[in-house]
Amino acid sequence: MSGYPKRPIITLLSDFGSLYPAEMKGAILSRIGDAILVDIAHDVPPQDVRAGAFALMAAAGHFPKGTVHLAVVDPGVGTDRLGIVVASGGHLFVGPDNGLLIPAAKSAGEPAAWMIGPSFFEGAAPTFAGRDVFAPAAAVLASGGDPGSFGPAVDPAGLDFGRARILDEGIEAEVIYVDGFGNVVLNSAAIPWDRVELMGRRLRRARTYAEAGADEPLITLGSHGFAEIAVNGGSAKDLFGLAPGDRILLERGDCSE
Amino acid sequence: MSGYPKRPIITLLSDFGSLYPAEMKGAILSRIGDAILVDIAHDVPPQDVRAGAFALMAAAGHFPKGTVHLAVVDPGVGTDRLGIVVASGGHLFVGPDNGLLIPAAKSAGEPAAWMIGPSFFEGAAPTFAGRDVFAPAAAVLASGGDPGSFGPAVDPAGLDFGRARILDEGIEAEVIYVDGFGNVVLNSAAIPWDRVELMGRRLRRARTYAEAGADEPLITLGSHGFAEIAVNGGSAKDLFGLAPGDRILLERGDCSE
Amino acid sequence: MSGYPKRPIITLLSDFGSLYPAEMKGAILSRIGDAILVDIAHDVPPQDVRAGAFALMAAAGHFPKGTVHLAVVDPGVGTDRLGIVVASGGHLFVGPDNGLLIPAAKSAGEPAAWMIGPSFFEGAAPTFAGRDVFAPAAAVLASGGDPGSFGPAVDPAGLDFGRARILDEGIEAEVIYVDGFGNVVLNSAAIPWDRVELMGRRLRRARTYAEAGADEPLITLGSHGFAEIAVNGGSAKDLFGLAPGDRILLERGDCSE
C-alpha cells in the first residue's frame, strides 16, 4: 500500500513533557474525531528549538505524504511572534515562526509558508498557543483545509544546524541532539579521517555499535545522516559530559600510531 | 465539526509509568477494538491523588463530549475501597472512589455517580484493579453501556484543592502540581497584588513567560486558571525547591520600594 | 465484543526512549494507514534484553488475538544477527533473534518461528533495523501477510528468566524488572514461607500493597505471576538498592521470633 492514508495522521512534537500534549490532542479530536495521533517526542530539552528541529527533521520524512506535523518548542509564546503553516513535499507543518519547522520542511522538499495571522491568537491562553492556536490549525489542515486560509504567504524565520568546520587538526562541530541511549549527534554529515579522537580518547570508526568493544567509544553515521558519537553498551553523553549546544573538537588522529 | 465523535475516545491517566498502561489498553482493545486511546499522563507522582486529580481536571474538558476518562491513582488498591463511574456534562469518568475523579467531573458539569459493585472486583488481580476492573468498565461505557449498570447511585468521596488563604502579609497557598518545565501550580485562582515575593525574591507578575527577563522568576495565571510560579528559561521547582503538597507564603510586596 | 479486531493492532516495545519509536510508527503507517499503534514501553533499560522480554511477556497476553507485537531491544543491531517472526496462540511477534520475543511467545501458546532473511536487511540503516526491517515486517503481518514469507522456519535463540533456587536458608533469586513505582520483580513464582527477610529487614507477606504499614516493605505475587518486593508508599528499588540482573537471597525468617 502506498500514497495518502485514508485517515488523517497528525504527529506531535514539543518540550511539554506530559499533560499538555493531551490538551492539544483533545483540541484536535474535538474538531476531527477520526485523526491518528502519533507522538514524535515531548521530551525535547525545554525551549531548545534546535534540538526540537533536529528531532522533527529526523522523524517527519518517515511518515506518509499528507501527514500534518504539529510542533511546539516556543520560548516566545505570548509575545508578538506569530505562527506559520509550511507545505513541503506533500507534508504539512504547523507551529511557531522561530525556525523549528524549517529543517524538516527543507528535508521534505521545497517549502512554501503562510502566516497564522493575529486573529487566530485572539482569545487564546497567552501561555498555551500550542493548544489554542496550533492544534486547531493542525485539525483544519488534516481535514483538508487550505494552508493559505490562515494568512498571507511569508518568508519564515530560518534555522540551520551550522556546519562543522574542517580544520587541519580536526573537525570543529556542535552537538545538536542527545538521544535516549546517550548517543551524541553532531552537525557534521561526514567523518573525513580514519582516526578520530575526542578529549584524548580514540573513537573507533564503525558502521554499527556492536563493532566496538564493550564500553569502547565510537563514531558512526547515524540513521539520520549525521555523525554520531556512541559508546557500545554505554552512554557517550555521560562518558564525555556532552549536551546540546556544546562545541567540540574531533581531533584528527595520527595514523602512524 | 462538533458534537460526539464517531469513534469512541478513552483517555488514560495514572501513576503507573510505563508497561502497566499498555496492559489497560490491551484490556480495552480486547473489548472495543475501534477505540481511540489517548494518554493524559502516566507520570503522576506515585500515589499522589491530588496531583492526579489536577491533571485530569486540566485536560478532560478539552476532549469532546462522549469521551470516557479512565484514571487510576489508587493507594488503596486491593482494599475494600470500591470504584465509581461518574457522568458529568457529557463526559464519563471511571476510577477509584478516592476523590481522583471529582474535580474534573465538577469542572465538566453536575456530576452523578454510580458504584462499581464488589462483584466486578471478583477474580481481579488484587494489585491491579486498573486493568481488571476499571479498564473493562471504561470499554463498556465507551460502547454505550449504562453507567448505572455497575451498581447503585452513590455519593462519592470528595476531593478539593483547598483554598489559598489571603492574609494581611500575603497568600498562604499549597502546591498542587509541578509540570515538566518545573512550573509550580498553586491552589489559588487569583493574585490580588501587584507585587508578590517568595522566599525573599520578587516574582514578576506576567501574562506570559517571555515578559520576564532571562532566569527571572514570575507568577502568572496558567492556562488551567490557577496561579503558577515559573522562571523564564528555567525551573521554578528547582529555584525554590518545591514539590506537590508544599505550603508556601506568597508575600505581599511593598509597592513603595 | 470478542475475537479478532477489525482494525489491525500493533504494539511497540523498545529501549529507544523517544524519537526513534516515532520513526518506526511512520514506517508502519506509510504501509498500513489504518493500524492502531500501542506503546508497551520504550524505557526498557538500554540493551537489557531480559527486562524487555519480561515487559513484553507481561503485556502481550492482554491484547486481543491477531495483535502484532513489534519489539526491539537489540545490542547486536548491524551484526549478522537476523530477525524472526514468531506466531503463537493467535499472536504474532517480530524482532531480533536474541530471545526477546520468546517468553511472551511461550506464554501465549506453542511458538512457531520463521527467519527474516538477509535480503530484508539490504539497504537498511545498519544502526536501525527496528525502523527499516522490523517495522515494515510488522506492517506486512498486520495486513495479513504470511509469517513464512520472510524466510525459512527456524529454531530461535532462547531466553528464560532462570529459576529461583530454594535453599535451606532461603530463596536465591534474580531481579528481572523494576517498575515505575520501584517495585522489584523476581524470577520466582512462589514465596514458600510465611516469614521472609531481605538484607535484615522483614518483608510482610501481603496480597495488596495497602496491607503493609506506611513505608513498610512487603512481598507479594504481582499481577504478572512473579514475586514482587514493594514498599507501601515508597520504592523497594531505592530502599534496597536493587536493579535488573542483581541476585539476592530472600532469607527464611524464624517464625518463633
PDB file of C-alpha atoms in Angstrom, chain C:
ATOM      1  CA  MET C   1     -17.380  -7.930  21.619  1.00  0.00           C
ATOM      2  CA  SER C   2     -14.718 -10.553  21.300  1.00  0.00           C
ATOM      3  CA  GLY C   3     -12.479 -12.204  18.764  1.00  0.00           C
ATOM      4  CA  TYR C   4     -10.278 -10.545  16.200  1.00  0.00           C
ATOM      5  CA  PRO C   5     -10.392  -6.761  15.994  1.00  0.00           C
ATOM      6  CA  LYS C   6     -11.431  -5.182  12.739  1.00  0.00           C
ATOM      7  CA  ARG C   7      -8.546  -2.741  12.613  1.00  0.00           C
ATOM      8  CA  PRO C   8      -5.088  -4.241  12.980  1.00  0.00           C
ATOM      9  CA  ILE C   9      -3.333  -3.608  16.276  1.00  0.00           C
ATOM     10  CA  ILE C  10       0.451  -3.307  16.517  1.00  0.00           C
ATOM     11  CA  THR C  11       2.173  -2.932  19.882  1.00  0.00           C
ATOM     12  CA  LEU C  12       5.665  -1.489  20.162  1.00  0.00           C
ATOM     13  CA  LEU C  13       8.324  -2.154  22.786  1.00  0.00           C
ATOM     14  CA  SER C  14      11.939  -0.960  22.764  1.00  0.00           C
ATOM     15  CA  ASP C  15      14.777   0.613  24.707  1.00  0.00           C
ATOM     16  CA  PHE C  16      14.714   3.638  22.366  1.00  0.00           C
ATOM     17  CA  GLY C  17      13.340   6.322  24.685  1.00  0.00           C
ATOM     18  CA  SER C  18      11.635   8.871  22.453  1.00  0.00           C
ATOM     19  CA  LEU C  19      12.005   9.923  18.785  1.00  0.00           C
ATOM     20  CA  TYR C  20      13.024   6.554  17.301  1.00  0.00           C
ATOM     21  CA  PRO C  21       9.694   4.862  18.201  1.00  0.00           C
ATOM     22  CA  ALA C  22       8.010   7.566  16.082  1.00  0.00           C
ATOM     23  CA  GLU C  23      10.230   6.686  13.125  1.00  0.00           C
ATOM     24  CA  MET C  24       9.050   3.075  13.414  1.00  0.00           C
ATOM     25  CA  LYS C  25       5.440   4.276  13.576  1.00  0.00           C
ATOM     26  CA  GLY C  26       5.915   6.390  10.469  1.00  0.00           C
ATOM     27  CA  ALA C  27       7.346   3.364   8.658  1.00  0.00           C
ATOM     28  CA  ILE C  28       4.287   1.327   9.682  1.00  0.00           C
ATOM     29  CA  LEU C  29       1.694   3.981   8.835  1.00  0.00           C
ATOM     30  CA  SER C  30       3.345   4.503   5.436  1.00  0.00           C
ATOM     31  CA  ARG C  31       2.419   0.885   4.686  1.00  0.00           C
ATOM     32  CA  ILE C  32      -0.815   0.350   6.626  1.00  0.00           C
ATOM     33  CA  GLY C  33      -2.535   3.624   7.324  1.00  0.00           C
ATOM     34  CA  ASP C  34      -5.313   2.205   9.467  1.00  0.00           C
ATOM     35  CA  ALA C  35      -3.255   0.478  12.167  1.00  0.00           C
ATOM     36  CA  ILE C  36      -3.871   1.070  15.868  1.00  0.00           C
ATOM     37  CA  LEU C  37      -0.437   1.585  17.424  1.00  0.00           C
ATOM     38  CA  VAL C  38       0.015   0.985  21.155  1.00  0.00           C
ATOM     39  CA  ASP C  39       3.255   1.558  23.055  1.00  0.00           C
ATOM     40  CA  ILE C  40       4.055  -1.085  25.655  1.00  0.00           C
ATOM     41  CA  ALA C  41       7.253   0.562  26.894  1.00  0.00           C
ATOM     42  CA  HIS C  42      10.206   2.383  25.368  1.00  0.00           C
ATOM     43  CA  ASP C  43      12.071   2.863  28.644  1.00  0.00           C
ATOM     44  CA  VAL C  44      13.459  -0.656  28.894  1.00  0.00           C
ATOM     45  CA  PRO C  45      16.975  -0.231  30.350  1.00  0.00           C
ATOM     46  CA  PRO C  46      19.328   0.137  27.355  1.00  0.00           C
ATOM     47  CA  GLN C  47      20.182  -3.222  25.783  1.00  0.00           C
ATOM     48  CA  ASP C  48      18.601  -5.172  28.664  1.00  0.00           C
ATOM     49  CA  VAL C  49      17.054  -7.980  26.619  1.00  0.00           C
ATOM     50  CA  ARG C  50      15.770  -9.807  29.707  1.00  0.00           C
ATOM     51  CA  ALA C  51      13.941  -6.783  31.126  1.00  0.00           C
ATOM     52  CA  GLY C  52      12.413  -6.185  27.690  1.00  0.00           C
ATOM     53  CA  ALA C  53      11.398  -9.825  27.428  1.00  0.00           C
ATOM     54  CA  PHE C  54       9.680  -9.601  30.802  1.00  0.00           C
ATOM     55  CA  ALA C  55       7.754  -6.439  29.880  1.00  0.00           C
ATOM     56  CA  LEU C  56       6.637  -7.955  26.569  1.00  0.00           C
ATOM     57  CA  MET C  57       5.529 -11.146  28.283  1.00  0.00           C
ATOM     58  CA  ALA C  58       3.637  -9.213  30.959  1.00  0.00           C
ATOM     59  CA  ALA C  59       1.711  -7.078  28.466  1.00  0.00           C
ATOM     60  CA  ALA C  60       1.223  -9.058  25.256  1.00  0.00           C
ATOM     61  CA  GLY C  61      -1.364 -11.516  26.535  1.00  0.00           C
ATOM     62  CA  HIS C  62      -3.757  -8.706  27.465  1.00  0.00           C
ATOM     63  CA  PHE C  63      -4.163  -7.731  23.803  1.00  0.00           C
ATOM     64  CA  PRO C  64      -6.652  -9.480  21.531  1.00  0.00           C
ATOM     65  CA  LYS C  65      -5.700 -12.338  19.252  1.00  0.00           C
ATOM     66  CA  GLY C  66      -4.445 -11.102  15.926  1.00  0.00           C
ATOM     67  CA  THR C  67      -2.272  -8.428  17.524  1.00  0.00           C
ATOM     68  CA  VAL C  68       1.236  -7.978  16.089  1.00  0.00           C
ATOM     69  CA  HIS C  69       3.905  -7.245  18.705  1.00  0.00           C
ATOM     70  CA  LEU C  70       6.948  -5.358  17.414  1.00  0.00           C
ATOM     71  CA  ALA C  71       9.785  -5.468  19.937  1.00  0.00           C
ATOM     72  CA  VAL C  72      13.344  -4.193  19.561  1.00  0.00           C
ATOM     73  CA  VAL C  73      15.978  -4.426  22.280  1.00  0.00           C
ATOM     74  CA  ASP C  74      18.930  -5.282  20.176  1.00  0.00           C
ATOM     75  CA  PRO C  75      22.562  -4.958  21.306  1.00  0.00           C
ATOM     76  CA  GLY C  76      23.577  -6.850  18.159  1.00  0.00           C
ATOM     77  CA  VAL C  77      21.987  -4.452  15.645  1.00  0.00           C
ATOM     78  CA  GLY C  78      24.021  -4.327  12.452  1.00  0.00           C
ATOM     79  CA  THR C  79      25.808  -7.627  13.059  1.00  0.00           C
ATOM     80  CA  ASP C  80      24.855 -10.815  11.253  1.00  0.00           C
ATOM     81  CA  ARG C  81      22.196 -11.489  13.882  1.00  0.00           C
ATOM     82  CA  LEU C  82      18.974 -11.947  11.910  1.00  0.00           C
ATOM     83  CA  GLY C  83      15.382 -11.213  12.738  1.00  0.00           C
ATOM     84  CA  ILE C  84      12.465 -13.521  13.366  1.00  0.00           C
ATOM     85  CA  VAL C  85       8.720 -13.673  13.155  1.00  0.00           C
ATOM     86  CA  VAL C  86       7.033 -15.835  15.775  1.00  0.00           C
ATOM     87  CA  ALA C  87       3.412 -16.983  15.745  1.00  0.00           C
ATOM     88  CA  SER C  88       1.903 -18.299  18.971  1.00  0.00           C
ATOM     89  CA  GLY C  89      -1.620 -18.598  20.294  1.00  0.00           C
ATOM     90  CA  GLY C  90      -3.030 -16.229  17.685  1.00  0.00           C
ATOM     91  CA  HIS C  91      -0.433 -13.513  18.426  1.00  0.00           C
ATOM     92  CA  LEU C  92       2.415 -12.527  16.118  1.00  0.00           C
ATOM     93  CA  PHE C  93       5.807 -11.257  17.268  1.00  0.00           C
ATOM     94  CA  VAL C  94       8.530  -9.506  15.240  1.00  0.00           C
ATOM     95  CA  GLY C  95      12.021  -8.560  16.350  1.00  0.00           C
ATOM     96  CA  PRO C  96      15.644  -9.630  16.671  1.00  0.00           C
ATOM     97  CA  ASP C  97      16.547 -13.289  17.133  1.00  0.00           C
ATOM     98  CA  ASN C  98      18.087 -12.779  20.571  1.00  0.00           C
ATOM     99  CA  GLY C  99      15.463 -14.271  22.868  1.00  0.00           C
ATOM    100  CA  LEU C 100      13.498 -11.062  23.410  1.00  0.00           C
ATOM    101  CA  LEU C 101      10.277 -12.472  21.937  1.00  0.00           C
ATOM    102  CA  ILE C 102      10.454 -15.963  23.395  1.00  0.00           C
ATOM    103  CA  PRO C 103       8.986 -15.692  26.926  1.00  0.00           C
ATOM    104  CA  ALA C 104       5.987 -13.766  25.576  1.00  0.00           C
ATOM    105  CA  ALA C 105       5.517 -16.234  22.718  1.00  0.00           C
ATOM    106  CA  LYS C 106       5.721 -19.227  25.070  1.00  0.00           C
ATOM    107  CA  SER C 107       3.285 -17.579  27.410  1.00  0.00           C
ATOM    108  CA  ALA C 108       0.799 -17.149  24.537  1.00  0.00           C
ATOM    109  CA  GLY C 109       0.875 -20.741  23.226  1.00  0.00           C
ATOM    110  CA  GLU C 110       3.057 -23.052  21.131  1.00  0.00           C
ATOM    111  CA  PRO C 111       5.505 -20.861  19.198  1.00  0.00           C
ATOM    112  CA  ALA C 112       6.459 -21.383  15.569  1.00  0.00           C
ATOM    113  CA  ALA C 113       9.248 -19.166  14.182  1.00  0.00           C
ATOM    114  CA  TRP C 114      10.482 -18.053  10.778  1.00  0.00           C
ATOM    115  CA  MET C 115      13.658 -16.225   9.865  1.00  0.00           C
ATOM    116  CA  ILE C 116      13.568 -12.711   8.445  1.00  0.00           C
ATOM    117  CA  GLY C 117      16.154 -13.440   5.806  1.00  0.00           C
ATOM    118  CA  PRO C 118      19.249 -11.418   4.918  1.00  0.00           C
ATOM    119  CA  SER C 119      17.583  -9.895   1.845  1.00  0.00           C
ATOM    120  CA  PHE C 120      15.281  -7.891   4.112  1.00  0.00           C
ATOM    121  CA  PHE C 121      18.316  -6.213   5.710  1.00  0.00           C
ATOM    122  CA  GLU C 122      19.738  -4.976   2.392  1.00  0.00           C
ATOM    123  CA  GLY C 123      19.590  -1.197   2.243  1.00  0.00           C
ATOM    124  CA  ALA C 124      18.577  -0.895   5.905  1.00  0.00           C
ATOM    125  CA  ALA C 125      20.439   1.590   8.101  1.00  0.00           C
ATOM    126  CA  PRO C 126      22.969  -0.569   9.974  1.00  0.00           C
ATOM    127  CA  THR C 127      22.032   1.084  13.257  1.00  0.00           C
ATOM    128  CA  PHE C 128      18.251   0.955  12.877  1.00  0.00           C
ATOM    129  CA  ALA C 129      16.825  -2.405  11.812  1.00  0.00           C
ATOM    130  CA  GLY C 130      13.805  -1.572  14.007  1.00  0.00           C
ATOM    131  CA  ARG C 131      12.679   1.073  11.563  1.00  0.00           C
ATOM    132  CA  ASP C 132      13.954  -0.362   8.286  1.00  0.00           C
ATOM    133  CA  VAL C 133      13.331  -4.098   8.745  1.00  0.00           C
ATOM    134  CA  PHE C 134      11.145  -4.971  11.729  1.00  0.00           C
ATOM    135  CA  ALA C 135       8.553  -2.165  11.410  1.00  0.00           C
ATOM    136  CA  PRO C 136       7.916  -2.937   7.710  1.00  0.00           C
ATOM    137  CA  ALA C 137       7.677  -6.634   8.600  1.00  0.00           C
ATOM    138  CA  ALA C 138       5.119  -5.822  11.315  1.00  0.00           C
ATOM    139  CA  ALA C 139       3.082  -3.888   8.741  1.00  0.00           C
ATOM    140  CA  VAL C 140       3.126  -6.873   6.380  1.00  0.00           C
ATOM    141  CA  LEU C 141       1.907  -9.171   9.161  1.00  0.00           C
ATOM    142  CA  ALA C 142      -0.763  -6.730  10.316  1.00  0.00           C
ATOM    143  CA  SER C 143      -2.025  -6.606   6.722  1.00  0.00           C
ATOM    144  CA  GLY C 144      -2.493 -10.369   6.789  1.00  0.00           C
ATOM    145  CA  GLY C 145       0.855 -11.338   5.295  1.00  0.00           C
ATOM    146  CA  ASP C 146       2.222 -14.846   5.756  1.00  0.00           C
ATOM    147  CA  PRO C 147       4.877 -15.176   8.512  1.00  0.00           C
ATOM    148  CA  GLY C 148       6.596 -17.754   6.346  1.00  0.00           C
ATOM    149  CA  SER C 149       7.076 -15.253   3.515  1.00  0.00           C
ATOM    150  CA  PHE C 150      10.148 -13.772   5.231  1.00  0.00           C
ATOM    151  CA  GLY C 151      12.319 -16.872   5.287  1.00  0.00           C
ATOM    152  CA  PRO C 152      12.566 -20.495   6.393  1.00  0.00           C
ATOM    153  CA  ALA C 153      11.260 -21.909   9.654  1.00  0.00           C
ATOM    154  CA  VAL C 154      13.906 -21.634  12.367  1.00  0.00           C
ATOM    155  CA  ASP C 155      14.579 -22.689  15.923  1.00  0.00           C
ATOM    156  CA  PRO C 156      15.023 -19.276  17.532  1.00  0.00           C
ATOM    157  CA  ALA C 157      17.539 -18.262  20.184  1.00  0.00           C
ATOM    158  CA  GLY C 158      16.015 -18.879  23.598  1.00  0.00           C
ATOM    159  CA  LEU C 159      15.764 -16.819  26.763  1.00  0.00           C
ATOM    160  CA  ASP C 160      14.381 -17.629  30.146  1.00  0.00           C
ATOM    161  CA  PHE C 161      14.437 -15.852  33.457  1.00  0.00           C
ATOM    162  CA  GLY C 162      16.205 -18.722  35.200  1.00  0.00           C
ATOM    163  CA  ARG C 163      14.655 -20.261  38.267  1.00  0.00           C
ATOM    164  CA  ALA C 164      14.935 -19.060  41.786  1.00  0.00           C
ATOM    165  CA  ARG C 165      16.745 -21.710  43.866  1.00  0.00           C
ATOM    166  CA  ILE C 166      15.095 -22.746  47.096  1.00  0.00           C
ATOM    167  CA  LEU C 167      17.764 -23.436  49.694  1.00  0.00           C
ATOM    168  CA  ASP C 168      17.530 -24.267  53.391  1.00  0.00           C
ATOM    169  CA  GLU C 169      18.291 -20.715  54.382  1.00  0.00           C
ATOM    170  CA  GLY C 170      16.115 -19.006  51.803  1.00  0.00           C
ATOM    171  CA  ILE C 171      15.460 -18.340  48.125  1.00  0.00           C
ATOM    172  CA  GLU C 172      18.242 -17.273  45.796  1.00  0.00           C
ATOM    173  CA  ALA C 173      16.506 -15.177  43.163  1.00  0.00           C
ATOM    174  CA  GLU C 174      17.336 -12.664  40.458  1.00  0.00           C
ATOM    175  CA  VAL C 175      15.804  -9.268  39.766  1.00  0.00           C
ATOM    176  CA  ILE C 176      14.269  -9.288  36.275  1.00  0.00           C
ATOM    177  CA  TYR C 177      12.376  -5.987  36.222  1.00  0.00           C
ATOM    178  CA  VAL C 178      11.919  -2.805  38.223  1.00  0.00           C
ATOM    179  CA  ASP C 179       8.722  -0.884  37.549  1.00  0.00           C
ATOM    180  CA  GLY C 180       7.912   2.812  37.794  1.00  0.00           C
ATOM    181  CA  PHE C 181       6.899   2.560  41.453  1.00  0.00           C
ATOM    182  CA  GLY C 182      10.258   0.997  42.279  1.00  0.00           C
ATOM    183  CA  ASN C 183       8.605  -2.414  42.737  1.00  0.00           C
ATOM    184  CA  VAL C 184      11.170  -5.160  42.152  1.00  0.00           C
ATOM    185  CA  VAL C 185      10.094  -8.263  40.198  1.00  0.00           C
ATOM    186  CA  LEU C 186      11.964 -11.532  40.914  1.00  0.00           C
ATOM    187  CA  ASN C 187      12.290 -14.710  38.847  1.00  0.00           C
ATOM    188  CA  SER C 188      10.287 -16.644  41.416  1.00  0.00           C
ATOM    189  CA  ALA C 189       6.669 -17.681  41.006  1.00  0.00           C
ATOM    190  CA  ALA C 190       6.252 -18.701  44.635  1.00  0.00           C
ATOM    191  CA  ILE C 191       7.014 -17.493  48.163  1.00  0.00           C
ATOM    192  CA  PRO C 192       7.145 -20.720  50.150  1.00  0.00           C
ATOM    193  CA  TRP C 193       7.443 -19.336  53.701  1.00  0.00           C
ATOM    194  CA  ASP C 194       5.381 -17.103  55.901  1.00  0.00           C
ATOM    195  CA  ARG C 195       8.376 -15.092  57.064  1.00  0.00           C
ATOM    196  CA  VAL C 196      10.830 -13.676  54.578  1.00  0.00           C
ATOM    197  CA  GLU C 197      13.670 -11.238  55.168  1.00  0.00           C
ATOM    198  CA  LEU C 198      15.895  -9.269  52.835  1.00  0.00           C
ATOM    199  CA  MET C 199      19.094  -7.582  53.992  1.00  0.00           C
ATOM    200  CA  GLY C 200      17.984  -7.956  57.581  1.00  0.00           C
ATOM    201  CA  ARG C 201      14.536  -6.415  57.079  1.00  0.00           C
ATOM    202  CA  ARG C 202      11.346  -8.399  57.309  1.00  0.00           C
ATOM    203  CA  LEU C 203       9.144  -8.348  54.212  1.00  0.00           C
ATOM    204  CA  ARG C 204       5.474  -8.583  55.103  1.00  0.00           C
ATOM    205  CA  ARG C 205       3.671 -11.178  53.007  1.00  0.00           C
ATOM    206  CA  ALA C 206       0.710  -9.391  51.518  1.00  0.00           C
ATOM    207  CA  ARG C 207      -1.928  -9.697  48.831  1.00  0.00           C
ATOM    208  CA  THR C 208      -2.000  -5.914  48.285  1.00  0.00           C
ATOM    209  CA  TYR C 209       0.341  -3.028  48.906  1.00  0.00           C
ATOM    210  CA  ALA C 210      -2.022  -1.391  51.377  1.00  0.00           C
ATOM    211  CA  GLU C 211      -1.845  -4.355  53.782  1.00  0.00           C
ATOM    212  CA  ALA C 212       1.582  -3.137  54.853  1.00  0.00           C
ATOM    213  CA  GLY C 213       2.091  -0.164  57.130  1.00  0.00           C
ATOM    214  CA  ALA C 214       3.346   3.138  55.768  1.00  0.00           C
ATOM    215  CA  ASP C 215       6.847   2.729  54.340  1.00  0.00           C
ATOM    216  CA  GLU C 216       6.875  -0.961  55.290  1.00  0.00           C
ATOM    217  CA  PRO C 217       8.494  -3.374  52.809  1.00  0.00           C
ATOM    218  CA  LEU C 218       6.398  -6.287  51.623  1.00  0.00           C
ATOM    219  CA  ILE C 219       6.463  -9.206  49.219  1.00  0.00           C
ATOM    220  CA  THR C 220       3.521 -10.195  47.057  1.00  0.00           C
ATOM    221  CA  LEU C 221       2.708 -12.167  43.938  1.00  0.00           C
ATOM    222  CA  GLY C 222       2.351  -9.481  41.275  1.00  0.00           C
ATOM    223  CA  SER C 223      -0.409  -9.369  38.675  1.00  0.00           C
ATOM    224  CA  HIS C 224       2.129 -10.957  36.257  1.00  0.00           C
ATOM    225  CA  GLY C 225       2.515 -14.065  38.426  1.00  0.00           C
ATOM    226  CA  PHE C 226       6.019 -13.360  39.737  1.00  0.00           C
ATOM    227  CA  ALA C 227       7.088 -12.475  43.267  1.00  0.00           C
ATOM    228  CA  GLU C 228       7.464  -8.752  43.727  1.00  0.00           C
ATOM    229  CA  ILE C 229       9.090  -6.759  46.504  1.00  0.00           C
ATOM    230  CA  ALA C 230       7.405  -3.420  47.194  1.00  0.00           C
ATOM    231  CA  VAL C 231       7.255  -0.715  49.833  1.00  0.00           C
ATOM    232  CA  ASN C 232       3.833   0.642  50.759  1.00  0.00           C
ATOM    233  CA  GLY C 233       4.004   4.304  49.762  1.00  0.00           C
ATOM    234  CA  GLY C 234       7.691   4.044  48.799  1.00  0.00           C
ATOM    235  CA  SER C 235      10.213   2.418  46.484  1.00  0.00           C
ATOM    236  CA  ALA C 236      11.753  -1.020  47.084  1.00  0.00           C
ATOM    237  CA  LYS C 237      14.318  -0.216  44.405  1.00  0.00           C
ATOM    238  CA  ASP C 238      15.555   2.720  46.472  1.00  0.00           C
ATOM    239  CA  LEU C 239      15.214   1.069  49.893  1.00  0.00           C
ATOM    240  CA  PHE C 240      17.249  -1.997  48.907  1.00  0.00           C
ATOM    241  CA  GLY C 241      19.332  -0.509  46.088  1.00  0.00           C
ATOM    242  CA  LEU C 242      18.264  -3.105  43.508  1.00  0.00           C
ATOM    243  CA  ALA C 243      18.456  -3.171  39.699  1.00  0.00           C
ATOM    244  CA  PRO C 244      17.704  -5.750  36.984  1.00  0.00           C
ATOM    245  CA  GLY C 245      20.281  -8.531  36.990  1.00  0.00           C
ATOM    246  CA  ASP C 246      21.003  -8.334  40.733  1.00  0.00           C
ATOM    247  CA  ARG C 247      20.988 -11.631  42.597  1.00  0.00           C
ATOM    248  CA  ILE C 248      19.541 -11.606  46.091  1.00  0.00           C
ATOM    249  CA  LEU C 249      18.939 -14.010  48.962  1.00  0.00           C
ATOM    250  CA  LEU C 250      15.442 -13.865  50.373  1.00  0.00           C
ATOM    251  CA  GLU C 251      16.123 -15.263  53.817  1.00  0.00           C
ATOM    252  CA  ARG C 252      13.718 -17.619  55.508  1.00  0.00           C
ATOM    253  CA  GLY C 253      12.609 -15.876  58.665  1.00  0.00           C
ATOM    254  CA  ASP C 254      12.379 -17.517  62.092  1.00  0.00           C
ATOM    255  CA  CYS C 255       8.669 -17.958  62.838  1.00  0.00           C
ATOM    256  CA  SER C 256       9.315 -18.157  66.575  1.00  0.00           C
ATOM    257  CA  GLU C 257      10.505 -14.552  66.636  1.00  0.00           C
TER     258      GLU C 257
END
